[in-house]
XYZ file of C-alpha atoms in Angstrom:
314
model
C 33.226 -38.425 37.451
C 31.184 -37.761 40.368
C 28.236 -35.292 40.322
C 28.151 -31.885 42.482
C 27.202 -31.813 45.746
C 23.663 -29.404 45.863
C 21.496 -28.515 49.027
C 18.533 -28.878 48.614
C 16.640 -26.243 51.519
C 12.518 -27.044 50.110
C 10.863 -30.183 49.457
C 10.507 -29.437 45.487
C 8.086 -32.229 43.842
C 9.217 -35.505 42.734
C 9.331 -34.565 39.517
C 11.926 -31.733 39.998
C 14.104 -34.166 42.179
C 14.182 -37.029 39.757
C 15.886 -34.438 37.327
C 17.946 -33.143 40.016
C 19.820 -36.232 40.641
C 20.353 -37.077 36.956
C 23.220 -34.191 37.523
C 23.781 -33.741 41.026
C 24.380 -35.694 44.394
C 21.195 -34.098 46.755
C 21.896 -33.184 50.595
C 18.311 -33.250 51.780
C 18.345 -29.800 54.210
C 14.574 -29.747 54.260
C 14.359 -33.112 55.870
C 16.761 -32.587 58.532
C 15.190 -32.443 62.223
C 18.315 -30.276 63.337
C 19.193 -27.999 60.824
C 21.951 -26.117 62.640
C 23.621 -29.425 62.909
C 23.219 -31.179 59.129
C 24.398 -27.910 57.744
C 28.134 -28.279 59.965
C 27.588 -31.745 58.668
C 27.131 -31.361 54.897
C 30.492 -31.664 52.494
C 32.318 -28.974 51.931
C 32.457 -27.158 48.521
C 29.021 -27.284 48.063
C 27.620 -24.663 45.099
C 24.332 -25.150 44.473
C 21.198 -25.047 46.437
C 17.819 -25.406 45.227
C 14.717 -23.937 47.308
C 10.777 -23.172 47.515
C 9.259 -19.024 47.518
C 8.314 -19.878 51.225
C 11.482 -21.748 52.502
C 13.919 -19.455 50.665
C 17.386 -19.554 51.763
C 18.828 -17.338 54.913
C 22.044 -15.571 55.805
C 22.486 -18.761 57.947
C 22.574 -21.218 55.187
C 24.585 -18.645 52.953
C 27.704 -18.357 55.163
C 27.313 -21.952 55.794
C 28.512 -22.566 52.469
C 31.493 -20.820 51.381
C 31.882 -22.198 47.664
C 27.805 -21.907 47.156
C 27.870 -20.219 43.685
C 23.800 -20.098 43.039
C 20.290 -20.589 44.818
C 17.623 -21.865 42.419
C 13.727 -21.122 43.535
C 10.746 -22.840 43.093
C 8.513 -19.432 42.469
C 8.471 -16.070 40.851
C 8.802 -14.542 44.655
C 11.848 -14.805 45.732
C 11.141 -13.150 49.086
C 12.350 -16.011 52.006
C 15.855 -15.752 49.397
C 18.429 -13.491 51.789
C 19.167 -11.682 48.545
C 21.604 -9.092 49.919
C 23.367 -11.792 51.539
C 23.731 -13.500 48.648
C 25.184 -10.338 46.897
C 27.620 -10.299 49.723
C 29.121 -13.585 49.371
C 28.932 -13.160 44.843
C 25.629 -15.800 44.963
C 23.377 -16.256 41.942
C 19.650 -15.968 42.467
C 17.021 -17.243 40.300
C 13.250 -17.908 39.833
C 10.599 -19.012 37.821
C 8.973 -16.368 36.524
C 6.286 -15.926 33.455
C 5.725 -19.256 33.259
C 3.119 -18.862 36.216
C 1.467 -15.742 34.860
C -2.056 -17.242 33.325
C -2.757 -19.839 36.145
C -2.405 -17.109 38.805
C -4.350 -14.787 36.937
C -7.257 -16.821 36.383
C -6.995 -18.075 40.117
C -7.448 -14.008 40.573
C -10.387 -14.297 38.087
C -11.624 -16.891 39.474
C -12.030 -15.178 43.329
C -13.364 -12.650 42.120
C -16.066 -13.788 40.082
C -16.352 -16.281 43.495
C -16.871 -13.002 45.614
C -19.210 -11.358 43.488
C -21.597 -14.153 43.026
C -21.201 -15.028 46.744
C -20.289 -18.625 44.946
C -19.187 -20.764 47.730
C -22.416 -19.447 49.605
C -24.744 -20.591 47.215
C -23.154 -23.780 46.643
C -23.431 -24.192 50.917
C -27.078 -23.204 50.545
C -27.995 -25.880 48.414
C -26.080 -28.453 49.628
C -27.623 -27.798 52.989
C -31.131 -27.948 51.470
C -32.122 -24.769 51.902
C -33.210 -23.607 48.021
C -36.393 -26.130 49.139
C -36.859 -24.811 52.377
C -36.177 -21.266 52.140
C -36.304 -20.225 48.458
C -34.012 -18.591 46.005
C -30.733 -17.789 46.846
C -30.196 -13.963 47.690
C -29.252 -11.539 44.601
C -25.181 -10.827 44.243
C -23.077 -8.449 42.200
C -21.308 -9.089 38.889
C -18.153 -7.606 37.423
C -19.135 -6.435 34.246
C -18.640 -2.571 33.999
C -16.909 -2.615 37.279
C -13.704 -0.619 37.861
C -10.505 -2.539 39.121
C -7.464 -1.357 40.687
C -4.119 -3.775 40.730
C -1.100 -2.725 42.948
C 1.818 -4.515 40.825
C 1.315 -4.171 37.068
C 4.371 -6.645 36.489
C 3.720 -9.922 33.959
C 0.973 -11.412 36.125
C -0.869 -7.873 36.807
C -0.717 -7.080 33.169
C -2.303 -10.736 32.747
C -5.022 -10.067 35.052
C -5.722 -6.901 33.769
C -5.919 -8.233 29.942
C -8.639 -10.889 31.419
C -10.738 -8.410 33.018
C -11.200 -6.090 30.087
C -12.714 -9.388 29.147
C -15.319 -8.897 31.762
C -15.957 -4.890 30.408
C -13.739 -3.937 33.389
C -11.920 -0.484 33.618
C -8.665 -1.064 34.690
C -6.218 1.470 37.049
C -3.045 0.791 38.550
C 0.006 1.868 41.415
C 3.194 0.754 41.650
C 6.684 1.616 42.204
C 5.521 4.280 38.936
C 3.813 4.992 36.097
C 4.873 2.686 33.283
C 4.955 4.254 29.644
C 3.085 2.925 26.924
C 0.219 0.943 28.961
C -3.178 1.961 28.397
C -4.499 1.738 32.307
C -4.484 4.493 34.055
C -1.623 5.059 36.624
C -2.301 6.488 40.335
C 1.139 7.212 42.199
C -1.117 7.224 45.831
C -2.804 3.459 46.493
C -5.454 5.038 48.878
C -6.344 7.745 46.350
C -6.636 4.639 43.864
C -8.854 3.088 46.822
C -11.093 5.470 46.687
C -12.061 5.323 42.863
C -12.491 1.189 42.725
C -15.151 -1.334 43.010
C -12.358 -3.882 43.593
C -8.794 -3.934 45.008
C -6.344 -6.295 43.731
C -2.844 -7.078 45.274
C -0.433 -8.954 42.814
C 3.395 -7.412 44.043
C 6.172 -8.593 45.231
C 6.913 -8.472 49.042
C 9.546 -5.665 49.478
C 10.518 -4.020 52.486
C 8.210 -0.965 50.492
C 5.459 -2.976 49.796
C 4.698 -5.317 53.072
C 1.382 -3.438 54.805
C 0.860 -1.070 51.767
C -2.970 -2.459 51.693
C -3.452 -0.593 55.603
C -5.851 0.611 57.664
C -6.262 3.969 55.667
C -6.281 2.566 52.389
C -9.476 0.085 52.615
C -11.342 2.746 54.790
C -10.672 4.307 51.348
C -11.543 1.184 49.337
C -14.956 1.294 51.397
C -18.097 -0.947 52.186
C -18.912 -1.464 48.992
C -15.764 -2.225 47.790
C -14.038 -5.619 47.733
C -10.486 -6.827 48.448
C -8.430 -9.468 46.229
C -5.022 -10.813 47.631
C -3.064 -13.034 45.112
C 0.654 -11.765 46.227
C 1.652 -12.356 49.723
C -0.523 -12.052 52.706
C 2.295 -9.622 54.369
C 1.188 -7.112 51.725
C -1.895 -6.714 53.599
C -2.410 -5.892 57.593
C -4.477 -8.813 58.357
C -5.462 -7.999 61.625
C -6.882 -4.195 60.121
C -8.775 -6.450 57.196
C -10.694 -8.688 59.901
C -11.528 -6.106 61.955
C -13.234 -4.666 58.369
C -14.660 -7.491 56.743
C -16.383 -7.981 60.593
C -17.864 -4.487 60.922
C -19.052 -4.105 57.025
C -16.166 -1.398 56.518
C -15.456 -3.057 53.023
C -17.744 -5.757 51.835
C -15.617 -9.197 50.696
C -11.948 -10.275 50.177
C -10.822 -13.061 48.462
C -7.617 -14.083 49.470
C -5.163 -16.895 48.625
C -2.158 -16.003 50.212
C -1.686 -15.472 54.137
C 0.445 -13.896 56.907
C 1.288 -16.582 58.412
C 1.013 -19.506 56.740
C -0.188 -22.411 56.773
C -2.259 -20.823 59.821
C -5.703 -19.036 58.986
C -7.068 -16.929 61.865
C -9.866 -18.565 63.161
C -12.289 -14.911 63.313
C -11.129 -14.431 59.261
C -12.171 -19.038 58.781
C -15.588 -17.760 60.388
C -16.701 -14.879 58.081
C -19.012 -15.215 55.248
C -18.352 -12.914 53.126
C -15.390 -14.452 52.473
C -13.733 -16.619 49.963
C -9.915 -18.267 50.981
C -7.750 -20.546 49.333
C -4.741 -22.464 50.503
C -2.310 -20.286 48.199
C -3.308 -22.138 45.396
C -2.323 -19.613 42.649
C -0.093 -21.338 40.531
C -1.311 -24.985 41.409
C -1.886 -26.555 38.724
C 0.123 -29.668 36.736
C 1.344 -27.970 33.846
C 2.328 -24.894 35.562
C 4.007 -26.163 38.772
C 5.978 -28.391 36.030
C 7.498 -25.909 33.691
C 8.387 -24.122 37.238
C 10.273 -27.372 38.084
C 12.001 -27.041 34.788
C 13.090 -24.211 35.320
C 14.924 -24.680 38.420
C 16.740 -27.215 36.891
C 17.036 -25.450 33.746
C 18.859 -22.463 35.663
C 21.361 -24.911 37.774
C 22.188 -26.455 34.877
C 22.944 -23.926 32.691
C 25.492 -22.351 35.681
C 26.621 -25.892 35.757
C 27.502 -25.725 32.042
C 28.938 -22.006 32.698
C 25.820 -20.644 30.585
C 24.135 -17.583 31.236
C 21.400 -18.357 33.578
C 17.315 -18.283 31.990
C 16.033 -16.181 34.623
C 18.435 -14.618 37.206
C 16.989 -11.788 39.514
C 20.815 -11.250 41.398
């Protein structure tokens, strides 16, 4: 019996391939030069595609295929996924959610205890020689006692707020609204909640409601003594406003592992020192970025099987 034909949009790692082909024939989208063309090339009856968080899958690729039944992605943001066309044309979506939450919330730990201690500075400052030529490194601040404010109290902002009370933190949140039964409390205005932090944390999804929420108003609000922490997606936050206040001391530090346009950096954010940027790194790690694999296969298989699906969002 031969296997389904599946599209596969993202290059997913080896690992998640190898699996893939144990129980379906692969048509390798993301390695076509001309797209346009492979997809009027591709078999027809095709029903499954598998994709990354940044690749997604467009109206394009959607009414390409008139028998796709599902779209499997690598990452809990499903964002790049044309999820209204999918609705349109009765298309499964699915993610990997949860199984993420603890490696992106210590990455978020991680920056900002990086921030703080101006981490990446000091290490520069002795690697450069300079403890023996100029002394002790300057004096930084710490988190202890500090108060934090996450937009996005979903799994992973619940996960990075249960680490900070580690670190004595008070912890306040904003989102979509207040959620019963959790002890933070809620503010229904981000810029109000600006006002009352040390540190600002982004960890939601990229909605049409969310995209620029972190604006120019809300870290004049957030202030020069406050600091910025970006672990969602860099469209959540107007880059251009940020540079312009990380440059002119209107808030002191960001941390930031997620971009507006990546892979590309602007050069006049690369140049700043007060600083710290990953290369959206949040959920890097072996173990994690494995059970995500699994689960993309464990969601096409199940709709292969005709069993509910692990973790459908439409």
């Amino acid at each position: 019996m031969s296997k389904p034909d599946l599209l596969l949009v993202a290059g997913l790692t080896p690992r998640v391939v190898e699996q893939l082909e144990k129980d379906f024939t692969l048509h390798r989208y993301c390695d076509a030069e001309d797209k346009s063309a492979f997809l009027k090339d591709v078999p027809a009856g095709i029903r499954f595609v598998a994709t990354g968080g940044s690749a997604g899958c467009t109206r394009e690729i959607i009414e390409a295929l008139p028998d796709l039944e599902i779209i499997s992605s690598f990452g809990v943001g499903y964002d790049a996924v044309d999820v209204d066309a999918a609705k349109e044309h009765d298309v499964r979506v699915t993610n990997t959610p949860d199984v993420l939450n603890d490696c992106v919330a210590e990455v978020a730990m991680a920056l900002m205890l990086a921030l703080a201690h101006r981490l990446p500075e000091a290490d520069r400052y002795l690697r450069d020689g300079r403890w023996e030529s100029e002394g002790s490194f300057p004096l930084t601040a710490e988190l202890t006692g500090r108060k934090l404010g996450i937009i996005g109290l979903g799994r992973i902002g619940k996960t990075i707020a249960r680490l900070a009370q580690a670190f004595q933190m008070q912890v306040v949140y904003h989102g979509r609204s207040e959620q019963p039964h959790q002890p933070y409390t809620y503010y229904s205005d981000p810029k109000t909640m600006a006002r009352d932090v040390d540190w600002l944390l982004v960890i939601a999804p990229s909605t049409p409601e969310t995209q620029g929420i972190v604006n120019r108003d809300v870290l004049e609000a957030l202030g020069p003594e406050g600091r910025l922490v970006n672990v969602a997606r860099g469209d959540l936050v107007d880059e251009e406003v940020l540079i312009e206040m990380l440059s002119s001391g209107g808030i002191a530090g960001a941390a930031l592992d997620v971009f507006a346009q990546e892979p590309h950096v602007p050069e006049a954010l690369r140049k700043l020192d007060n600083v710290v940027l990953l290369p959206h790194v949040g959920s890097a790690t072996h173990k994690t970025r494995a059970a995500m694999g699994d689960l993309v296969v464990r969601n096409l298989r199940a709709h292969l099987k005709g069993d509910p699906l692990p973790t459908p969002v439409a």
